[in-house]
């Protein structure tokens, strides 16, 4: 098998939380804001939540922008940057982030009261 | 040092994404809905987003409820359950999930247009 | 359903990577060493690797020791501590960390040379 | 700022754990073995441990090979593939996975016995 020809997925979502290490600052809000600007400029669909940011697009686009986020946070002075990431791909359908939450909410809405 | 006496943190947030393994089902929405019911019953503050659920409380409460979530998903038939989790603790102040997002949005709102 | 009576799993493994935030120090080796001492004192089975530590035991024991690790790292001066964790539980058998690696190595050893 | 010109890091490590979802199989050892073959073919430095695989290289190379791993596992029949990943970059020095473990072991070796 010629592994070099294996493509990366056309579509994925990544939920990531990036942490600057060794900066001496407790708040990371400024760095998170810088990354949001980068994401906005990328044209990819993304949402910020309290424990990270979810971004959707092709594997290559998504990973490129997260790599650029590391570079940008290094430029703010952080010698080390550490990211925790969850990435998902699926081949059956293109389900958006919003679809996923809606699906769970529908199940909960139709649930019998007695089950609570 | 008597390590057995070291306490766990009084307050933490955990953002987790739980995956049933080996079920033969592609959708995990039903399992996620079951876990939301468990979280509701726990009385802890939590929010569902497209890539996981964030829950806040004492370390012991938060970890207990995530462990219970594993048990509940096992009961739906999953032989293996795998969770990816980010947990944060801080000693300086009690910052909520909502505070964190608001802080980033404030920075972005006050940003100079030329910086985009 | 009385959710308060749902037990946590009797057995799990957790692979975690703990990061002190806002310390002004780039190296985290000292903090990692402190956590290794705590783990040793816990009596749980654990292994350190370059990207984290894997610990095995009951859900409650494992989560307690990781919570204690946060407390210990806070005591070294870190105002914020952030952990990225993978946790797995299974109901079919008690597979150790060593079993898992061995199983993959066996598959690779018996693989046809042509497949490489 | 022209964000499109921001480079990705020249060097990183990624520790990842990939899970096929919806396959009806409990063991993932076969899929992990396939991914090990892909990693071997990539020429990148990698190590398998019980809770994941650590791979080192440039950001683009590392993310490409993990994306290819998703594609390969999809080809084995998994409709969804989910990865949990930790990624680290640093600008001060090129520290290998082996260096990191050795550093912690040195600290523990020189530790006073009374501290245990």
Short mmCIF file of C-alpha atoms in Angstrom, two decimals:
data_model
loop_
_atom_site.label_atom_id
_atom_site.label_comp_id
_atom_site.label_asym_id
_atom_site.label_seq_id
_atom_site.Cartn_x
_atom_site.Cartn_y
_atom_site.Cartn_z
CA UNK A 1 0.00 0.00 0.00
CA UNK A 2 1.35 3.41 -0.91
CA UNK A 3 0.59 5.34 2.25
CA UNK A 4 1.86 8.62 0.83
CA UNK A 5 -1.19 8.78 -1.45
CA UNK A 6 -3.77 8.33 1.32
CA UNK A 7 -5.84 11.55 1.45
CA UNK A 8 -6.85 13.42 4.61
CA UNK A 9 -10.61 13.75 5.30
CA UNK A 10 -12.56 16.28 3.22
CA UNK A 11 -14.54 17.35 6.25
CA UNK A 12 -14.00 17.31 10.00
CA UNK A 13 -14.78 19.22 13.13
CA UNK A 14 -12.18 19.98 15.78
CA UNK A 15 -12.87 21.23 19.27
CA UNK A 16 -9.72 22.69 20.75
CA UNK A 17 -8.47 24.45 23.84
CA UNK A 18 -5.09 26.12 23.53
CA UNK A 19 -2.98 27.04 26.55
CA UNK A 20 0.10 29.26 26.60
CA UNK A 21 2.63 27.80 29.05
CA UNK A 22 5.25 29.67 31.02
CA UNK A 23 3.92 33.18 30.49
CA UNK A 24 3.38 34.15 34.12
CA UNK A 25 -0.14 35.32 33.28
CA UNK A 26 -3.17 33.56 34.71
CA UNK A 27 -5.72 34.84 32.19
CA UNK A 28 -5.60 33.47 28.67
CA UNK A 29 -8.49 35.62 27.40
CA UNK A 30 -6.20 37.88 25.35
CA UNK A 31 -4.65 34.90 23.57
CA UNK A 32 -8.07 33.34 22.98
CA UNK A 33 -9.23 36.64 21.45
CA UNK A 34 -6.23 36.66 19.09
CA UNK A 35 -7.09 33.15 17.98
CA UNK A 36 -10.72 34.16 17.37
CA UNK A 37 -9.50 36.87 15.00
CA UNK A 38 -7.40 34.33 13.13
CA UNK A 39 -10.39 31.99 12.88
CA UNK A 40 -12.59 34.80 11.60
CA UNK A 41 -10.02 35.60 8.90
CA UNK A 42 -9.88 31.92 7.89
CA UNK A 43 -13.47 31.92 6.65
CA UNK A 44 -14.14 28.61 8.44
CA UNK A 45 -17.25 28.12 10.57
CA UNK A 46 -16.38 28.23 14.27
CA UNK A 47 -17.99 28.75 17.68
CA UNK A 48 -16.41 29.77 20.94
CA UNK A 49 -17.65 28.11 24.13
CA UNK A 50 -16.40 28.32 27.69
CA UNK A 51 -14.04 25.33 27.41
CA UNK A 52 -12.75 25.72 23.88
CA UNK A 53 -13.54 26.54 20.26
CA UNK A 54 -15.13 24.26 17.69
CA UNK A 55 -14.11 24.74 14.07
CA UNK A 56 -15.38 22.93 10.96
CA UNK A 57 -13.88 22.48 7.50
CA UNK A 58 -11.59 20.16 5.59
CA UNK A 59 -8.99 18.35 7.70
CA UNK A 60 -6.17 20.34 6.10
CA UNK A 61 -7.84 23.73 6.57
CA UNK A 62 -8.80 23.03 10.17
CA UNK A 63 -5.37 21.73 11.17
CA UNK A 64 -3.63 24.58 9.36
CA UNK A 65 -5.59 27.22 11.28
CA UNK A 66 -4.94 25.52 14.63
CA UNK A 67 -1.22 25.36 13.78
CA UNK A 68 -1.32 29.07 12.89
CA UNK A 69 -2.99 29.69 16.25
CA UNK A 70 0.05 28.14 17.96
CA UNK A 71 2.35 30.44 15.96
CA UNK A 72 0.30 33.52 16.86
CA UNK A 73 0.29 32.66 20.56
CA UNK A 74 4.04 32.04 20.45
CA UNK A 75 4.37 35.56 18.99
CA UNK A 76 2.58 37.01 22.02
CA UNK A 77 5.51 35.67 24.06
CA UNK A 78 4.59 32.14 25.08
CA UNK A 79 7.55 29.83 24.76
CA UNK A 80 5.35 26.75 24.97
CA UNK A 81 1.82 26.27 23.68
CA UNK A 82 -0.23 23.21 24.48
CA UNK A 83 -3.51 22.27 22.83
CA UNK A 84 -6.07 19.67 23.77
CA UNK A 85 -8.19 18.69 20.80
CA UNK A 86 -11.08 16.40 19.86
CA UNK A 87 -11.48 15.76 16.17
CA UNK A 88 -14.28 13.88 14.46
CA UNK A 89 -14.81 12.71 10.90
CA UNK A 90 -17.71 10.78 9.39
CA UNK A 91 -18.33 9.36 5.95
CA UNK A 92 -22.12 9.02 6.03
CA UNK A 93 -23.31 12.59 6.12
CA UNK A 94 -22.26 16.17 6.68
CA UNK A 95 -23.64 16.91 10.13
CA UNK A 96 -22.99 20.39 11.44
CA UNK A 97 -22.28 21.37 15.03
CA UNK A 98 -25.77 22.87 15.27
CA UNK A 99 -27.39 19.66 13.97
CA UNK A 100 -25.73 17.67 16.73
CA UNK A 101 -27.02 19.80 19.58
CA UNK A 102 -30.50 20.00 18.01
CA UNK A 103 -30.69 16.20 17.72
CA UNK A 104 -30.04 15.75 21.46
CA UNK A 105 -32.52 18.48 22.35
CA UNK A 106 -35.20 16.79 20.23
CA UNK A 107 -34.68 13.50 22.05
CA UNK A 108 -34.93 15.26 25.41
CA UNK A 109 -38.06 17.19 24.33
CA UNK A 110 -39.90 13.99 23.35
CA UNK A 111 -38.84 12.14 26.44
CA UNK A 112 -41.55 10.90 28.80
CA UNK A 113 -41.74 13.04 31.97
CA UNK A 114 -41.71 9.86 34.05
CA UNK A 115 -38.20 9.10 32.89
CA UNK A 116 -36.81 12.13 34.72
CA UNK B 1 4.17 14.20 53.36
CA UNK B 2 0.98 12.29 54.00
CA UNK B 3 -0.51 12.19 50.54
CA UNK B 4 -3.69 10.46 51.69
CA UNK B 5 -4.76 13.70 53.40
CA UNK B 6 -4.37 15.92 50.33
CA UNK B 7 -7.84 17.24 49.43
CA UNK B 8 -9.31 17.41 45.94
CA UNK B 9 -10.22 20.89 44.61
CA UNK B 10 -13.39 22.53 45.97
CA UNK B 11 -14.29 23.82 42.56
CA UNK B 12 -13.53 22.81 38.97
CA UNK B 13 -15.01 22.74 35.52
CA UNK B 14 -14.82 19.71 33.27
CA UNK B 15 -15.60 19.66 29.58
CA UNK B 16 -16.18 16.10 28.46
CA UNK B 17 -17.15 14.11 25.42
CA UNK B 18 -18.19 10.52 26.04
CA UNK B 19 -18.20 7.88 23.29
CA UNK B 20 -19.78 4.43 23.48
CA UNK B 21 -17.49 1.95 21.68
CA UNK B 22 -18.51 -1.24 19.92
CA UNK B 23 -22.24 -0.59 19.77
CA UNK B 24 -22.68 -0.79 15.99
CA UNK B 25 -24.59 2.50 16.09
CA UNK B 26 -23.22 5.61 14.42
CA UNK B 27 -25.34 8.15 16.29
CA UNK B 28 -24.57 8.80 19.92
CA UNK B 29 -27.39 11.33 20.41
CA UNK B 30 -29.50 8.91 22.47
CA UNK B 31 -26.62 8.27 24.88
CA UNK B 32 -25.84 11.99 25.09
CA UNK B 33 -29.50 12.64 25.96
CA UNK B 34 -29.36 10.04 28.77
CA UNK B 35 -26.29 11.75 30.17
CA UNK B 36 -28.03 15.15 30.04
CA UNK B 37 -30.83 13.71 32.20
CA UNK B 38 -28.29 12.45 34.70
CA UNK B 39 -26.63 15.88 34.77
CA UNK B 40 -29.97 17.59 35.29
CA UNK B 41 -30.69 15.29 38.22
CA UNK B 42 -27.27 16.06 39.74
CA UNK B 43 -28.13 19.70 40.35
CA UNK B 44 -24.76 20.79 38.94
CA UNK B 45 -24.52 23.64 36.43
CA UNK B 46 -23.85 22.27 32.94
CA UNK B 47 -24.08 23.27 29.28
CA UNK B 48 -24.24 21.07 26.20
CA UNK B 49 -22.36 22.20 23.11
CA UNK B 50 -21.72 20.46 19.82
CA UNK B 51 -18.47 18.83 20.89
CA UNK B 52 -19.17 17.98 24.51
CA UNK B 53 -20.70 19.06 27.77
CA UNK B 54 -19.20 21.43 30.34
CA UNK B 55 -20.07 20.83 33.97
CA UNK B 56 -19.06 22.85 37.06
CA UNK B 57 -18.92 21.94 40.74
CA UNK B 58 -16.58 20.48 43.30
CA UNK B 59 -13.99 18.04 41.91
CA UNK B 60 -15.65 15.11 43.67
CA UNK B 61 -19.17 15.96 42.47
CA UNK B 62 -18.09 16.57 38.89
CA UNK B 63 -16.03 13.37 38.67
CA UNK B 64 -18.77 11.35 40.32
CA UNK B 65 -21.37 12.43 37.78
CA UNK B 66 -19.05 11.70 34.83
CA UNK B 67 -18.36 8.24 36.29
CA UNK B 68 -22.10 7.70 36.66
CA UNK B 69 -22.47 8.73 33.01
CA UNK B 70 -20.13 5.87 32.07
CA UNK B 71 -22.25 3.44 34.07
CA UNK B 72 -25.47 4.67 32.44
CA UNK B 73 -24.03 4.36 28.94
CA UNK B 74 -22.76 0.86 29.76
CA UNK B 75 -26.33 0.00 30.75
CA UNK B 76 -27.58 1.03 27.30
CA UNK B 77 -25.42 -1.81 25.96
CA UNK B 78 -21.99 -0.29 25.30
CA UNK B 79 -19.24 -2.66 26.42
CA UNK B 80 -16.64 0.10 26.25
CA UNK B 81 -17.04 3.77 27.01
CA UNK B 82 -14.32 6.30 26.28
CA UNK B 83 -14.28 9.89 27.50
CA UNK B 84 -12.10 12.78 26.49
CA UNK B 85 -12.02 15.44 29.19
CA UNK B 86 -10.48 18.84 29.96
CA UNK B 87 -10.54 19.86 33.58
CA UNK B 88 -9.52 23.19 35.03
CA UNK B 89 -9.07 24.43 38.57
CA UNK B 90 -7.98 27.82 39.83
CA UNK B 91 -7.29 29.19 43.27
CA UNK B 92 -7.63 32.93 42.61
CA UNK B 93 -11.34 33.32 41.85
CA UNK B 94 -14.50 31.49 40.98
CA UNK B 95 -14.90 32.21 37.28
CA UNK B 96 -17.93 30.68 35.63
CA UNK B 97 -18.17 29.30 32.12
CA UNK B 98 -20.22 32.34 31.12
CA UNK B 99 -17.61 34.72 32.56
CA UNK B 100 -14.92 33.18 30.40
CA UNK B 101 -16.76 33.61 27.12
CA UNK B 102 -17.85 37.16 28.06
CA UNK B 103 -14.26 38.17 28.81
CA UNK B 104 -13.09 37.12 25.33
CA UNK B 105 -16.05 38.83 23.69
CA UNK B 106 -15.26 42.07 25.54
CA UNK B 107 -11.68 42.01 24.31
CA UNK B 108 -12.87 41.44 20.75
CA UNK B 109 -15.49 44.18 21.02
CA UNK B 110 -12.94 46.76 22.13
CA UNK B 111 -10.41 45.76 19.55
CA UNK B 112 -9.29 48.35 17.03
CA UNK B 113 -10.85 47.71 13.61
CA UNK B 114 -7.41 48.06 12.02
CA UNK B 115 -6.24 44.98 13.87
CA UNK B 116 -8.54 42.69 11.90
CA UNK C 1 -34.81 6.50 37.89
CA UNK C 2 -32.93 7.45 41.04
CA UNK C 3 -29.74 8.84 39.55
CA UNK C 4 -28.14 9.40 42.96
CA UNK C 5 -27.80 5.63 43.36
CA UNK C 6 -25.99 5.01 40.07
CA UNK C 7 -22.50 3.71 40.92
CA UNK C 8 -19.26 4.85 39.30
CA UNK C 9 -17.23 2.19 37.41
CA UNK C 10 -15.26 -0.33 39.49
CA UNK C 11 -12.37 -0.13 37.12
CA UNK C 12 -11.01 2.42 34.66
CA UNK C 13 -7.82 3.73 33.18
CA UNK C 14 -7.11 7.43 32.82
CA UNK C 15 -4.35 8.95 30.76
CA UNK C 16 -3.74 12.51 31.86
CA UNK C 17 -1.49 15.45 31.19
CA UNK C 18 -1.55 18.22 33.77
CA UNK C 19 -0.34 21.75 33.03
CA UNK C 20 0.32 24.52 35.55
CA UNK C 21 -0.83 27.83 34.05
CA UNK C 22 0.53 31.27 34.81
CA UNK C 23 3.69 30.21 36.61
CA UNK C 24 6.22 31.93 34.37
CA UNK C 25 8.17 28.68 34.10
CA UNK C 26 8.53 26.84 30.82
CA UNK C 27 9.49 23.45 32.26
CA UNK C 28 6.85 21.42 34.04
CA UNK C 29 9.19 18.54 34.93
CA UNK C 30 9.30 19.50 38.62
CA UNK C 31 5.50 19.46 38.86
CA UNK C 32 5.30 16.18 36.96
CA UNK C 33 7.81 14.68 39.42
CA UNK C 34 5.68 15.82 42.38
CA UNK C 35 2.66 14.14 40.82
CA UNK C 36 4.64 10.92 40.28
CA UNK C 37 5.39 10.83 44.01
CA UNK C 38 1.71 11.27 44.80
CA UNK C 39 0.85 8.44 42.40
CA UNK C 40 3.47 6.20 43.98
CA UNK C 41 2.00 6.85 47.41
CA UNK C 42 -1.51 6.04 46.12
CA UNK C 43 -0.63 2.39 45.48
CA UNK C 44 -2.33 2.53 42.06
CA UNK C 45 -0.64 1.13 38.97
CA UNK C 46 0.67 3.96 36.76
CA UNK C 47 3.14 4.59 33.96
CA UNK C 48 4.74 7.84 32.89
CA UNK C 49 5.21 8.44 29.18
CA UNK C 50 6.38 11.52 27.30
CA UNK C 51 2.90 12.99 26.80
CA UNK C 52 1.24 12.08 30.07
CA UNK C 53 0.70 9.48 32.76
CA UNK C 54 -1.63 6.50 32.62
CA UNK C 55 -3.17 5.34 35.89
CA UNK C 56 -5.46 2.37 36.55
CA UNK C 57 -7.88 1.61 39.39
CA UNK C 58 -11.46 2.18 40.41
CA UNK C 59 -13.07 5.32 38.99
CA UNK C 60 -13.21 6.93 42.43
CA UNK C 61 -9.58 6.15 43.32
CA UNK C 62 -8.26 7.33 39.95
CA UNK C 63 -10.25 10.57 39.95
CA UNK C 64 -9.33 11.26 43.56
CA UNK C 65 -5.61 11.01 42.87
CA UNK C 66 -5.84 13.27 39.81
CA UNK C 67 -7.76 15.81 41.88
CA UNK C 68 -5.08 15.58 44.57
CA UNK C 69 -2.49 16.18 41.83
CA UNK C 70 -4.23 19.49 41.03
CA UNK C 71 -4.07 20.46 44.70
CA UNK C 72 -0.37 19.59 44.93
CA UNK C 73 0.48 21.59 41.82
CA UNK C 74 -1.53 24.54 43.13
CA UNK C 75 0.61 24.33 46.28
CA UNK C 76 3.77 24.71 44.19
CA UNK C 77 2.40 28.14 43.23
CA UNK C 78 0.29 27.61 40.11
CA UNK C 79 -2.90 29.64 40.30
CA UNK C 80 -4.48 27.65 37.49
CA UNK C 81 -4.04 23.98 36.65
CA UNK C 82 -5.42 22.48 33.48
CA UNK C 83 -5.61 18.74 32.75
CA UNK C 84 -6.35 16.92 29.53
CA UNK C 85 -7.60 13.40 30.22
CA UNK C 86 -8.74 10.29 28.37
CA UNK C 87 -10.67 7.80 30.46
CA UNK C 88 -11.84 4.37 29.43
CA UNK C 89 -14.08 1.81 31.08
CA UNK C 90 -15.19 -1.61 29.85
CA UNK C 91 -17.56 -4.20 31.23
CA UNK C 92 -16.33 -7.29 29.37
CA UNK C 93 -12.89 -7.86 30.84
CA UNK C 94 -10.13 -6.35 32.89
CA UNK C 95 -7.55 -5.44 30.27
CA UNK C 96 -4.39 -3.82 31.56
CA UNK C 97 -2.36 -1.14 29.87
CA UNK C 98 0.31 -3.71 29.08
CA UNK C 99 -2.25 -6.08 27.52
CA UNK C 100 -3.35 -3.37 25.13
CA UNK C 101 0.10 -2.61 23.76
CA UNK C 102 0.94 -6.35 23.54
CA UNK C 103 -2.20 -7.04 21.49
CA UNK C 104 -1.25 -4.44 18.88
CA UNK C 105 2.32 -5.70 18.75
CA UNK C 106 1.08 -9.26 18.17
CA UNK C 107 -1.05 -8.13 15.25
CA UNK C 108 1.90 -6.27 13.74
CA UNK C 109 4.24 -9.25 14.30
CA UNK C 110 1.91 -11.62 12.44
CA UNK C 111 1.26 -9.23 9.62
CA UNK C 112 2.30 -10.24 6.12
CA UNK C 113 5.54 -8.50 5.10
CA UNK C 114 3.89 -7.50 1.82
CA UNK C 115 1.43 -5.38 3.69
CA UNK C 116 4.10 -2.94 4.79
CA UNK D 1 -2.34 41.46 9.73
CA UNK D 2 -2.41 39.03 6.86
CA UNK D 3 -3.36 35.85 8.65
CA UNK D 4 -3.06 33.71 5.52
CA UNK D 5 0.73 34.11 5.68
CA UNK D 6 1.10 32.92 9.29
CA UNK D 7 3.15 29.70 9.19
CA UNK D 8 2.39 26.53 11.16
CA UNK D 9 5.03 25.39 13.69
CA UNK D 10 8.17 23.73 12.32
CA UNK D 11 8.15 21.20 15.09
CA UNK D 12 5.52 19.68 17.37
CA UNK D 13 4.58 16.52 19.16
CA UNK D 14 1.08 15.10 19.12
CA UNK D 15 -0.22 12.39 21.40
CA UNK D 16 -3.39 10.92 19.94
CA UNK D 17 -5.93 8.20 20.59
CA UNK D 18 -8.20 7.35 17.67
CA UNK D 19 -11.51 5.54 18.13
CA UNK D 20 -13.65 4.00 15.39
CA UNK D 21 -17.34 4.63 16.23
CA UNK D 22 -20.30 2.50 15.22
CA UNK D 23 -18.38 -0.60 14.15
CA UNK D 24 -19.97 -3.11 16.52
CA UNK D 25 -16.50 -4.29 17.53
CA UNK D 26 -15.18 -3.80 21.03
CA UNK D 27 -11.48 -4.23 20.25
CA UNK D 28 -9.72 -1.48 18.34
CA UNK D 29 -6.34 -3.28 18.24
CA UNK D 30 -6.64 -4.07 14.52
CA UNK D 31 -7.27 -0.42 13.67
CA UNK D 32 -4.44 0.70 15.94
CA UNK D 33 -2.12 -1.75 14.15
CA UNK D 34 -3.12 -0.31 10.75
CA UNK D 35 -2.31 3.16 12.01
CA UNK D 36 1.09 1.99 13.29
CA UNK D 37 1.92 0.78 9.76
CA UNK D 38 0.95 4.15 8.34
CA UNK D 39 3.13 5.90 10.93
CA UNK D 40 6.06 3.61 10.13
CA UNK D 41 5.70 4.44 6.44
CA UNK D 42 5.64 8.18 7.23
CA UNK D 43 9.21 8.17 8.49
CA UNK D 44 8.22 10.25 11.52
CA UNK D 45 9.39 9.32 15.03
CA UNK D 46 6.53 7.76 17.01
CA UNK D 47 5.90 5.61 20.08
CA UNK D 48 2.88 3.52 20.96
CA UNK D 49 1.75 3.45 24.58
CA UNK D 50 -1.30 1.93 26.21
CA UNK D 51 -3.46 5.05 25.92
CA UNK D 52 -2.35 6.43 22.56
CA UNK D 53 0.51 7.12 20.20
CA UNK D 54 2.96 10.02 20.34
CA UNK D 55 4.34 11.30 17.05
CA UNK D 56 6.90 14.06 16.44
CA UNK D 57 7.65 16.17 13.36
CA UNK D 58 6.60 19.40 11.70
CA UNK D 59 3.02 20.50 12.41
CA UNK D 60 2.00 19.83 8.80
CA UNK D 61 3.56 16.35 8.65
CA UNK D 62 2.12 15.29 12.00
CA UNK D 63 -1.39 16.53 11.24
CA UNK D 64 -1.29 15.01 7.75
CA UNK D 65 -0.45 11.56 9.07
CA UNK D 66 -3.20 11.72 11.73
CA UNK D 67 -5.68 12.78 9.03
CA UNK D 68 -4.54 9.85 6.88
CA UNK D 69 -5.07 7.61 9.90
CA UNK D 70 -8.73 8.71 9.96
CA UNK D 71 -9.05 7.86 6.25
CA UNK D 72 -7.48 4.43 6.76
CA UNK D 73 -9.77 3.60 9.67
CA UNK D 74 -12.80 4.77 7.66
CA UNK D 75 -11.68 2.30 4.96
CA UNK D 76 -11.81 -0.56 7.47
CA UNK D 77 -15.54 0.19 7.72
CA UNK D 78 -15.91 2.76 10.50
CA UNK D 79 -18.45 5.41 9.52
CA UNK D 80 -17.25 7.73 12.30
CA UNK D 81 -13.77 8.18 13.67
CA UNK D 82 -13.07 10.25 16.75
CA UNK D 83 -9.62 11.32 17.93
CA UNK D 84 -8.52 12.84 21.19
CA UNK D 85 -5.23 14.69 20.81
CA UNK D 86 -2.72 16.70 22.84
CA UNK D 87 -0.32 18.80 20.80
CA UNK D 88 2.61 20.79 22.08
CA UNK D 89 4.95 23.27 20.45
CA UNK D 90 7.83 25.23 21.93
CA UNK D 91 10.14 27.85 20.54
CA UNK D 92 13.05 27.57 22.97
CA UNK D 93 14.50 24.15 22.18
CA UNK D 94 13.88 20.89 20.42
CA UNK D 95 13.06 18.56 23.27
CA UNK D 96 12.28 14.98 22.31
CA UNK D 97 9.78 12.68 23.93
CA UNK D 98 12.64 10.71 25.47
CA UNK D 99 14.20 13.89 26.92
CA UNK D 100 10.97 14.73 28.71
CA UNK D 101 10.65 11.41 30.50
CA UNK D 102 14.37 11.41 31.37
CA UNK D 103 14.11 14.86 32.93
CA UNK D 104 11.35 13.75 35.30
CA UNK D 105 13.23 10.56 36.18
CA UNK D 106 16.34 12.58 37.04
CA UNK D 107 14.37 14.80 39.39
CA UNK D 108 12.87 11.76 41.09
CA UNK D 109 16.27 10.04 41.35
CA UNK D 110 17.84 13.02 43.12
CA UNK D 111 14.92 13.50 45.41
CA UNK D 112 15.47 13.10 49.14
CA UNK D 113 14.18 9.71 50.39
CA UNK D 114 12.38 11.52 53.21
CA UNK D 115 10.20 13.30 50.74
CA UNK D 116 8.52 10.05 49.70
#
